[in-house]
CSV table of C-alpha atoms and ligand atoms in Angstrom, one decimal:
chain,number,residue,atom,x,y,z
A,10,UNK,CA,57.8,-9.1,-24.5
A,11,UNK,CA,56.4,-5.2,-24.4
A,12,UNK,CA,53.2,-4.6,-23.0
A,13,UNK,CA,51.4,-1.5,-23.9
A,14,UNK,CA,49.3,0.0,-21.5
A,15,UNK,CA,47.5,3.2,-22.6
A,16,UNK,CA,44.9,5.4,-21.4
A,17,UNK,CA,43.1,8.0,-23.4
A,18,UNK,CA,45.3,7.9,-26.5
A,19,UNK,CA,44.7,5.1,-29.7
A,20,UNK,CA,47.0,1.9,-27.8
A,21,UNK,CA,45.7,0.2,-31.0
A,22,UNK,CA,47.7,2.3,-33.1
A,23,UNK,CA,50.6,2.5,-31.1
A,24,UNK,CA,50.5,-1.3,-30.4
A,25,UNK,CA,50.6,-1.7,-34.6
A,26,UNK,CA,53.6,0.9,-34.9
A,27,UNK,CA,55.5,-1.2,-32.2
A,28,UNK,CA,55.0,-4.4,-33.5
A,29,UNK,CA,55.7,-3.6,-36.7
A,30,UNK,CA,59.1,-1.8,-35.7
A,31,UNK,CA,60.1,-4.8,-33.5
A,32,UNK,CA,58.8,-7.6,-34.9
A,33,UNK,CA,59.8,-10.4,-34.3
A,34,UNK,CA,59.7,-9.2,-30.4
A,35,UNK,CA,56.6,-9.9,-29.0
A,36,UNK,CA,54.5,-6.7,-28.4
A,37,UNK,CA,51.1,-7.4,-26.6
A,38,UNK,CA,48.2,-5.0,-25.5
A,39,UNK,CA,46.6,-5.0,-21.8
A,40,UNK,CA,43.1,-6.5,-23.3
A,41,UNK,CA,45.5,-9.4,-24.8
A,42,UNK,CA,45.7,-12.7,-23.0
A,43,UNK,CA,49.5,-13.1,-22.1
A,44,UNK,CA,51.7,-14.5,-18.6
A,45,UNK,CA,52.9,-11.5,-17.1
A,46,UNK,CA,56.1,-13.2,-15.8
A,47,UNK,CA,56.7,-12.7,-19.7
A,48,UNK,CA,56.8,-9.4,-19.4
A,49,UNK,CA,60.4,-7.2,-19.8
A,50,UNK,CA,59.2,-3.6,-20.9
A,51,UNK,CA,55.9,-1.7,-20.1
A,52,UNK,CA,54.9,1.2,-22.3
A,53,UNK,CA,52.6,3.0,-20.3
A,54,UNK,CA,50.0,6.7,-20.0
A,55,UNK,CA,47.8,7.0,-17.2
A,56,UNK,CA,48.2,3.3,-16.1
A,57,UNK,CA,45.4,2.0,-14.1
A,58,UNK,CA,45.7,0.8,-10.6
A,59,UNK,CA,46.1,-3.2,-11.6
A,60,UNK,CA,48.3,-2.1,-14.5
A,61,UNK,CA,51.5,-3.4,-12.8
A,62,UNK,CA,50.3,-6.3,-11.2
A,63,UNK,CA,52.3,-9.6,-12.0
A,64,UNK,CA,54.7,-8.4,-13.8
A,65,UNK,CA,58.0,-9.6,-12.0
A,66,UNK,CA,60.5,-9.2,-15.0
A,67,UNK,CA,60.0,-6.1,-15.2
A,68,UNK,CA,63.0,-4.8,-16.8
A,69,UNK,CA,61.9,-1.1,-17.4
A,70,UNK,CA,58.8,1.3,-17.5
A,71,UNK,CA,58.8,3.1,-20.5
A,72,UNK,CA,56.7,6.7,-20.3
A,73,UNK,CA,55.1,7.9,-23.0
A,74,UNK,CA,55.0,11.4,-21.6
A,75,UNK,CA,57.8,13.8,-21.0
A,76,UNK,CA,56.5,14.8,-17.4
A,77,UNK,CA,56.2,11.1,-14.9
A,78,UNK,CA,54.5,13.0,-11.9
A,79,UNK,CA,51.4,11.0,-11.9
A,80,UNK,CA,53.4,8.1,-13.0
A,81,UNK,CA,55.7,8.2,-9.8
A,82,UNK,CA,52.6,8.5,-7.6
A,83,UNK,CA,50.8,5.2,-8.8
A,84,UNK,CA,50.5,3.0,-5.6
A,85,UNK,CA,51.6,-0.4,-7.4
A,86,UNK,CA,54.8,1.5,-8.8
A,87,UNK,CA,57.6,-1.2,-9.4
A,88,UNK,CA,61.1,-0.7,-8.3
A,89,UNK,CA,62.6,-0.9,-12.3
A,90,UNK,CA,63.8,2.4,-13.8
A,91,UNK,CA,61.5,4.8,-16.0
A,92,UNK,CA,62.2,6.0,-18.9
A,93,UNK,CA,60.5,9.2,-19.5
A,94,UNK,CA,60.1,10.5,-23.2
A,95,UNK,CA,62.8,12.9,-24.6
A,96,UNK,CA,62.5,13.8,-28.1
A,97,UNK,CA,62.9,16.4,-30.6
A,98,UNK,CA,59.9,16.6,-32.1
A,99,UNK,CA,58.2,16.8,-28.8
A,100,UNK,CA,60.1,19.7,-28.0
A,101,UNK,CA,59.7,21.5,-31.4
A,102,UNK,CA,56.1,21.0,-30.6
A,103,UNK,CA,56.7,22.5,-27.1
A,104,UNK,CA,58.7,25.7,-28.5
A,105,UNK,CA,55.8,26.1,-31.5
A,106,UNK,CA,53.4,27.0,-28.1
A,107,UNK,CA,55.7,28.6,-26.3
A,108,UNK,CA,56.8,31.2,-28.9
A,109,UNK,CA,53.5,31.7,-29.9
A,110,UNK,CA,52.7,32.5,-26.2
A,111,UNK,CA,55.4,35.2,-26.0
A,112,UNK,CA,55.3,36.7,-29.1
A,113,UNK,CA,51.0,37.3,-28.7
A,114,UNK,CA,51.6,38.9,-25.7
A,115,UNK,CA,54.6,40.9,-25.9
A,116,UNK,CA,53.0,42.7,-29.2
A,117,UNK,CA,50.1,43.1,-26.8
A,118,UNK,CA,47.5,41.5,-28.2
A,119,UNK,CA,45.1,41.4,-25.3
A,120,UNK,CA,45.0,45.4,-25.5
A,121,UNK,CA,44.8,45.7,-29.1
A,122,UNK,CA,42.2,42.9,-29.5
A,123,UNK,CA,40.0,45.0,-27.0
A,124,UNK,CA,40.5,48.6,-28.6
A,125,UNK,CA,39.7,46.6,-32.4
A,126,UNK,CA,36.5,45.7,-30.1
A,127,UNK,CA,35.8,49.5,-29.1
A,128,UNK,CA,36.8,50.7,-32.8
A,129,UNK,CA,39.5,52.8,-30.4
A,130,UNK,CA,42.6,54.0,-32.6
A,131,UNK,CA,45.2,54.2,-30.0
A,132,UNK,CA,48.2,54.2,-31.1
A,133,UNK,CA,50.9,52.5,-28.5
A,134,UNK,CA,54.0,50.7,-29.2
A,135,UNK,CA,54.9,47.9,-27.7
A,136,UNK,CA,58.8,47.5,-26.3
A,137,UNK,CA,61.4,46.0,-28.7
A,138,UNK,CA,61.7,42.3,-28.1
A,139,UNK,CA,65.2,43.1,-26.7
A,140,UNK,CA,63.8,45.2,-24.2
A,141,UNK,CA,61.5,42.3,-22.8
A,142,UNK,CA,62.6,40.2,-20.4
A,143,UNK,CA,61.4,36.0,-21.1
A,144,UNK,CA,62.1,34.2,-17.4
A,145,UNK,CA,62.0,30.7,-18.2
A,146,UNK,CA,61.8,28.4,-14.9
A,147,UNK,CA,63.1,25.0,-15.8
A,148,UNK,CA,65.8,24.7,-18.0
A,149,UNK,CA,65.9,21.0,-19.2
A,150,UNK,CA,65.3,19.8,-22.3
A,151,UNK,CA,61.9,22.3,-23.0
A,152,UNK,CA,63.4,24.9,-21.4
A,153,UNK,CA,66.9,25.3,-23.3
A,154,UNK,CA,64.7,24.2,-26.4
A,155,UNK,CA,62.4,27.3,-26.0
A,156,UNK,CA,65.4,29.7,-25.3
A,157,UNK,CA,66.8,28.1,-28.1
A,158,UNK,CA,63.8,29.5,-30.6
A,159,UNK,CA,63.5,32.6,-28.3
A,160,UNK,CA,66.9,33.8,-28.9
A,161,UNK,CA,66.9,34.3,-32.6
A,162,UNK,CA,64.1,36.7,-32.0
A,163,UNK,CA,66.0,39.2,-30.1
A,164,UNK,CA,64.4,38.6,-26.5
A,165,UNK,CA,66.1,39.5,-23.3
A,166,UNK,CA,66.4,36.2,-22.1
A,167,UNK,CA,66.7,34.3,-18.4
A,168,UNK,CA,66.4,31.3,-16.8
A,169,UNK,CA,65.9,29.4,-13.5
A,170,UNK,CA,66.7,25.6,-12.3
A,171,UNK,CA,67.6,23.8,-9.6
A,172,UNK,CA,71.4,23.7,-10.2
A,173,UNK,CA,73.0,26.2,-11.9
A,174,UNK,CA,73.2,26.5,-16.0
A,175,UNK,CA,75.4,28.5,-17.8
A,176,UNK,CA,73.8,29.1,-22.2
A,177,UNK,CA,74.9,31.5,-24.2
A,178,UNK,CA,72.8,34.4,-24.0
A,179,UNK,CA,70.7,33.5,-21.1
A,180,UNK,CA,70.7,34.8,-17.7
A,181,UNK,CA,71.1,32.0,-15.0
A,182,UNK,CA,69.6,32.0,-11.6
A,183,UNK,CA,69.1,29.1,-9.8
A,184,UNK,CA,67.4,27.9,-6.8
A,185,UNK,CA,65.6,29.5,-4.0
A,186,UNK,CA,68.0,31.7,-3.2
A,187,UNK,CA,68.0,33.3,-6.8
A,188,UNK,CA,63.8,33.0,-7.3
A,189,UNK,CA,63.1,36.7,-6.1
A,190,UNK,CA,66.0,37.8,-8.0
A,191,UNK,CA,65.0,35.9,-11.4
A,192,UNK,CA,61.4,37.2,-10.9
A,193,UNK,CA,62.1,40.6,-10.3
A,194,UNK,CA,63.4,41.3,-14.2
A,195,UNK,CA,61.3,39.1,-15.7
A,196,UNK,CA,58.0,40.3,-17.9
A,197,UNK,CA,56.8,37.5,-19.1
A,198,UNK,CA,56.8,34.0,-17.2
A,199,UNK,CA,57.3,30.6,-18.6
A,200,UNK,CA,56.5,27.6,-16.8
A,201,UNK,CA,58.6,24.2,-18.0
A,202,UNK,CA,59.3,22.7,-14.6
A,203,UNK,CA,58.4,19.5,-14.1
A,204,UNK,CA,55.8,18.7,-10.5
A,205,UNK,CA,57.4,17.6,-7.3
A,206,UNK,CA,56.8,18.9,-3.9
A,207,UNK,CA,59.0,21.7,-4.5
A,208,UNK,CA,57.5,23.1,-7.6
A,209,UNK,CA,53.8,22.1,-6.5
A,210,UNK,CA,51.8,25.5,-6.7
A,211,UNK,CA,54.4,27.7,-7.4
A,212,UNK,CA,52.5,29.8,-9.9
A,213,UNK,CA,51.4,31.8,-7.1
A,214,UNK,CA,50.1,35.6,-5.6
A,215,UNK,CA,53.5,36.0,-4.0
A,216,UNK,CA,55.4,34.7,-7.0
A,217,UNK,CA,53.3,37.2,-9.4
A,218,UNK,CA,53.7,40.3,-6.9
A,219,UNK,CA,57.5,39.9,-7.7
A,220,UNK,CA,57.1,39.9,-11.0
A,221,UNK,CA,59.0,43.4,-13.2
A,222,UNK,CA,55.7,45.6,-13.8
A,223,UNK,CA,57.1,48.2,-15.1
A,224,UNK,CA,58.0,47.2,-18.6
A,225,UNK,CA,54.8,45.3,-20.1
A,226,UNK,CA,51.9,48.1,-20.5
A,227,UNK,CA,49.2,45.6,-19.5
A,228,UNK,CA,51.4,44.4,-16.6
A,229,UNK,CA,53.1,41.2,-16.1
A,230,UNK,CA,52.7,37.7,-17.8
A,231,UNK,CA,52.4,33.9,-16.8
A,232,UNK,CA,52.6,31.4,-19.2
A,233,UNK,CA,51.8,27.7,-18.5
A,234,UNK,CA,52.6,24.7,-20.0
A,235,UNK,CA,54.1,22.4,-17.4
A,236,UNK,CA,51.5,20.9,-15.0
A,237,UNK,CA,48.2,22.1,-13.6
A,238,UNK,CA,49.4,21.5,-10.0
A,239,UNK,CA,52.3,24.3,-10.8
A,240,UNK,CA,49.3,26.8,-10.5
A,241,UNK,CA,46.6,27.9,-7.9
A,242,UNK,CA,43.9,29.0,-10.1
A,243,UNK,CA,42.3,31.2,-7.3
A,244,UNK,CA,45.5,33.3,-7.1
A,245,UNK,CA,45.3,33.3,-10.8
A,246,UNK,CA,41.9,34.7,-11.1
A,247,UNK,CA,42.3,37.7,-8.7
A,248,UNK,CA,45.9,38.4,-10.1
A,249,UNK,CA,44.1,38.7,-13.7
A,250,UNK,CA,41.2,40.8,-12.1
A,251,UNK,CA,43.5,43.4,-9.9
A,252,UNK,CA,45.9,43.6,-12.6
A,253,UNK,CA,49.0,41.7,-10.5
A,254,UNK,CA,48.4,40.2,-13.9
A,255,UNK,CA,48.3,41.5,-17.4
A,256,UNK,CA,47.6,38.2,-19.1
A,257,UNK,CA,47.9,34.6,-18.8
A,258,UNK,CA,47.8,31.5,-21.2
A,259,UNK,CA,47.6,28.2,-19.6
A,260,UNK,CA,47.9,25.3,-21.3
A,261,UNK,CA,47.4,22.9,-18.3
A,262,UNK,CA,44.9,23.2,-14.9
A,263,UNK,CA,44.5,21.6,-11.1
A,264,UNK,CA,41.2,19.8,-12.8
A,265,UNK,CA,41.7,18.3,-16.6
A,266,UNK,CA,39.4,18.7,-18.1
A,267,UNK,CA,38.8,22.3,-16.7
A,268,UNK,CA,35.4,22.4,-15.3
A,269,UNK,CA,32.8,24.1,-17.3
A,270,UNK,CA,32.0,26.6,-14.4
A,271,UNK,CA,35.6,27.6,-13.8
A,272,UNK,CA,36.0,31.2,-13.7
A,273,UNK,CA,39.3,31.0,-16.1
A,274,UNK,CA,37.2,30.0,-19.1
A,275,UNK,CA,35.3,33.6,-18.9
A,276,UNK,CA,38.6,36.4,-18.2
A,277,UNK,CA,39.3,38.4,-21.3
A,278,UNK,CA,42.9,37.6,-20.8
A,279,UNK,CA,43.2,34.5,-20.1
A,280,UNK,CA,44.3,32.2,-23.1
A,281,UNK,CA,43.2,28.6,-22.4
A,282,UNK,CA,44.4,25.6,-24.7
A,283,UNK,CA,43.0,21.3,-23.6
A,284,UNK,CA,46.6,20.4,-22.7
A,285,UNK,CA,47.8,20.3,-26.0
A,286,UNK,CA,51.3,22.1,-26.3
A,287,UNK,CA,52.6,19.3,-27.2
A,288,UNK,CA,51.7,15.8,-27.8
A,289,UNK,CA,53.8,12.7,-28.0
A,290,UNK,CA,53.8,11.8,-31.5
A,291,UNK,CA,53.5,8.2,-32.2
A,292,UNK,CA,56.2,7.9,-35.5
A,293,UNK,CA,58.5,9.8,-32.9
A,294,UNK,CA,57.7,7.7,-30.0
A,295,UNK,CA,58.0,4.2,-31.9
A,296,UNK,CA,61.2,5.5,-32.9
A,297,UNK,CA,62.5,6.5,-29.5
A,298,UNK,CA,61.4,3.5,-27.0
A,299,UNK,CA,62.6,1.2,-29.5
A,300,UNK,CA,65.8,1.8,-30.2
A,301,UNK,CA,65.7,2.1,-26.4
A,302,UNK,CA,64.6,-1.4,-25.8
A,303,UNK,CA,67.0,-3.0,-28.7
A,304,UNK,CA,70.0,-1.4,-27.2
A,305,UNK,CA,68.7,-2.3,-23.8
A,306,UNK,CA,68.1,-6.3,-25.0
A,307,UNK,CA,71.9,-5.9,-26.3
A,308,UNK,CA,73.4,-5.2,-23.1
A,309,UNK,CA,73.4,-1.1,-23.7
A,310,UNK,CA,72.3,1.3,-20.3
A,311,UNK,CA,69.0,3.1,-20.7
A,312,UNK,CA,68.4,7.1,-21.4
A,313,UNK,CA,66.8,9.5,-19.7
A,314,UNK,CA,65.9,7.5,-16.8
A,315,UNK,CA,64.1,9.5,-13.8
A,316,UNK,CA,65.2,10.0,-10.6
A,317,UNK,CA,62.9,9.2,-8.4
A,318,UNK,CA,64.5,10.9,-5.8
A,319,UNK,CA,64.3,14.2,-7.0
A,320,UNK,CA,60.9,13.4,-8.6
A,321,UNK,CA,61.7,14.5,-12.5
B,25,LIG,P1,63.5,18.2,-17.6
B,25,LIG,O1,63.6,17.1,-16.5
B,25,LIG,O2,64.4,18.0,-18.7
B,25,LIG,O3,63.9,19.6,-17.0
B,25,LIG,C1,63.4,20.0,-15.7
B,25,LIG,C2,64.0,21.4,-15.4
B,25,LIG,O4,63.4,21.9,-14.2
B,25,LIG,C3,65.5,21.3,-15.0
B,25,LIG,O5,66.2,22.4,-15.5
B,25,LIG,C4,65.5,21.3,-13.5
B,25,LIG,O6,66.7,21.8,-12.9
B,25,LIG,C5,64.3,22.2,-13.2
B,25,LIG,N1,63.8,22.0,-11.9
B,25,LIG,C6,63.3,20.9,-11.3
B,25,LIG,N2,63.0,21.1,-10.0
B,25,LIG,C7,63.3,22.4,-9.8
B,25,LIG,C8,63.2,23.2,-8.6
B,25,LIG,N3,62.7,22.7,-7.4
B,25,LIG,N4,63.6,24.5,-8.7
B,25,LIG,C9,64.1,25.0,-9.8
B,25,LIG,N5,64.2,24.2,-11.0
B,25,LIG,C10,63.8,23.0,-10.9
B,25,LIG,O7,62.0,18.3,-18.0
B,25,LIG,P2,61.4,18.6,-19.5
B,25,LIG,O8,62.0,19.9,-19.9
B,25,LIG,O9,61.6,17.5,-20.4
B,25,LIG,O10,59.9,18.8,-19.2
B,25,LIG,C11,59.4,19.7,-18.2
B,25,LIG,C12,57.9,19.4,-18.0
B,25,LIG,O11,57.1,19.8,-19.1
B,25,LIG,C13,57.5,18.0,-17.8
B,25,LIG,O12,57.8,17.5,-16.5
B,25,LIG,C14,56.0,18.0,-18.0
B,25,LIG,O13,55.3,18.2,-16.8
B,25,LIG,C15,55.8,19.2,-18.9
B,25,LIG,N6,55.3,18.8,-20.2
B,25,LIG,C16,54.1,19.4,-20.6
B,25,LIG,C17,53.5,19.1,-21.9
B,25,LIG,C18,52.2,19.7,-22.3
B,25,LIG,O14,51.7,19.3,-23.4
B,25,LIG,N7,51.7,20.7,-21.6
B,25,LIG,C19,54.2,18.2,-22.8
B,25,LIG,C20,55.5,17.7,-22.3
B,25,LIG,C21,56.0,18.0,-21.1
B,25,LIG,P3,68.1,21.1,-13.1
B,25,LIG,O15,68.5,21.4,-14.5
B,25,LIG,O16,69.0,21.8,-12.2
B,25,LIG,O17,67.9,19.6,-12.8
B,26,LIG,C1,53.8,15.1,-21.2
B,26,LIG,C2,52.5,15.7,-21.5
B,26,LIG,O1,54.2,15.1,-20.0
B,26,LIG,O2,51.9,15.5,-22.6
B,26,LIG,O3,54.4,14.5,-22.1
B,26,LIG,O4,51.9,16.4,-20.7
């Protein structure tokens, strides 16, 4: 039996989708009455504290997001693998945001939507795509997606992970060793790393001091669209306000929903999207964690499980 257990998206309508792509298998919601000994699979976003409890056949959790950070820090956690979401449409959706992001502020937009504002004719041209630098930190399936996109385009393009990765066209640095280095050359950075401790609050002051400044007119970029707890909004705010900074677009914050009286929602140059780069889709996702759970009933391993060691 799968048990859906959804928080703040339509488990109705996912519960309808699954059922009707498993059927016969038994598909139940967490309002349904069912014995939780029954239960092989959980389908889960944002479970609740109790949303675990009893359920001692637990052959896999099945996450309907991409990133499992709050996931891995729910108390009740069972010990069966997760399954986080991998999917091409997600990604597509992911690398629609992302190219968006680069392209606005590589053509400067933030400088020529403020002299448009002062009727000021001032005629400046940006670099050539190939002479801006994209730094992309976290090169898993998002990351090589969006380099993927960005190529084609003409940027200068490189990337940083934990281990090494070698794509055509792409600088690789990896580690902490090679962070100052992958900073130093990069004008615009993209966040796609997932949260663990070692990535927690990483969009920092020191990290944006090393950025290249010499290359973007308005100064450096960050681009967010991996977790809020990536970013320390305070450094954020003076770094747009001192010019450490020439623009930022975040996508995700340490608070969701941002507060009404954070300072972010009022800075010129700060481009603010709900957390909405990309959203599970539900064809997609019916798609994906069944096929999963048929080959999994049939003896088959399971995909893209997270280690919960390295927290991603
Ligand atoms: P993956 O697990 O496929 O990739 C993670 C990448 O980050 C890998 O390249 C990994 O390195 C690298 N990495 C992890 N830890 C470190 C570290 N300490 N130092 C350097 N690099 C590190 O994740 P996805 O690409 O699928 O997703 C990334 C994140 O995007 C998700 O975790 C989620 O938080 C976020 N997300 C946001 C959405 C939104 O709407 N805003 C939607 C979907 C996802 P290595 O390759 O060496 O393992
Ligand atoms: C995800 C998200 O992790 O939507 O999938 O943030």
């Amino acid at each position: 039996m799968l048990l859906l257990h959804l928080s703040d998206v339509d488990e109705a309508s996912w519960a309808k989708a699954f059922a009707e792509a498993l059927a016969p298998y038994p598909v139940v919601r967490q309002t349904d009455t069912f014995d939780p000994g029954d239960i092989r699979y959980i389908f889960v976003w944002k479970p609740k504290a109790d949303a675990f409890d009893g359920l001692d056949n637990l052959k896999a959790v099945l996450s309907l997001g991409a990133g499992v950070d709050a996931l891995l820090k729910h108390p009740r956690l069972p010990d069966a693998p997760i399954v986080r979401f991998v999917d091409a449409d997600l990604s597509q959706r992911m690398s629609d945001y992302v190219v968006a992001q680069v392209t606005m502020h590589h053509r400067q937009f933030t400088r020529f939507q403020a002299d448009q504002k002062a009727h000021r004719w001032s005629q400046y041209y940006p670099p050539a795509a190939g002479e801006t630098t994209v730094g992309i930190m976290g090169m898993g399936v998002l990351g090589q997606d969006a380099v993927s996109r960005l190529r084609p385009l003409g940027f200068d393009l490189r990337s940083w992970s934990r281990t090494p990765k070698q794509m055509d066209g792409v600088e690789g640095f990896a580690g902490d060793a090679q962070f100052e280095a992958f900073l130093a050359g990069t004008d615009i950075l993209v966040n796609l790393l997932p949260l663990t401790p070692e990535t927690t609050g990483i969009l920092n002051r020191d990290t944006f001091a090393r950025l290249r400044r010499d290359r973007l007119a308005g100064g450096p970029v960050i681009i967010n669209a991996a977790r809020g707890g990536h970013q320390k909004e305070a450094d954020i705010v003076a770094a747009l306000a001192d010019g450490t900074l020439g623009a930022a677009s975040l996508d995700v914050f340490e608070v969701e929903p941002l507060p009404s009286d954070s300072p972010l929602w009022d800075i010129e140059n700060c481009y603010i999207t709900p957390h909405i780069a990309a959203i599970s889709d539900e064809q997609s996702g019916v798609r994906y964690f069944s096929r999963i759970l048929i080959d999994h009933e049939a003896g088959k391993p399971l995909p893209n499980v997270v280690d919960r060691q390295r927290g991603y």
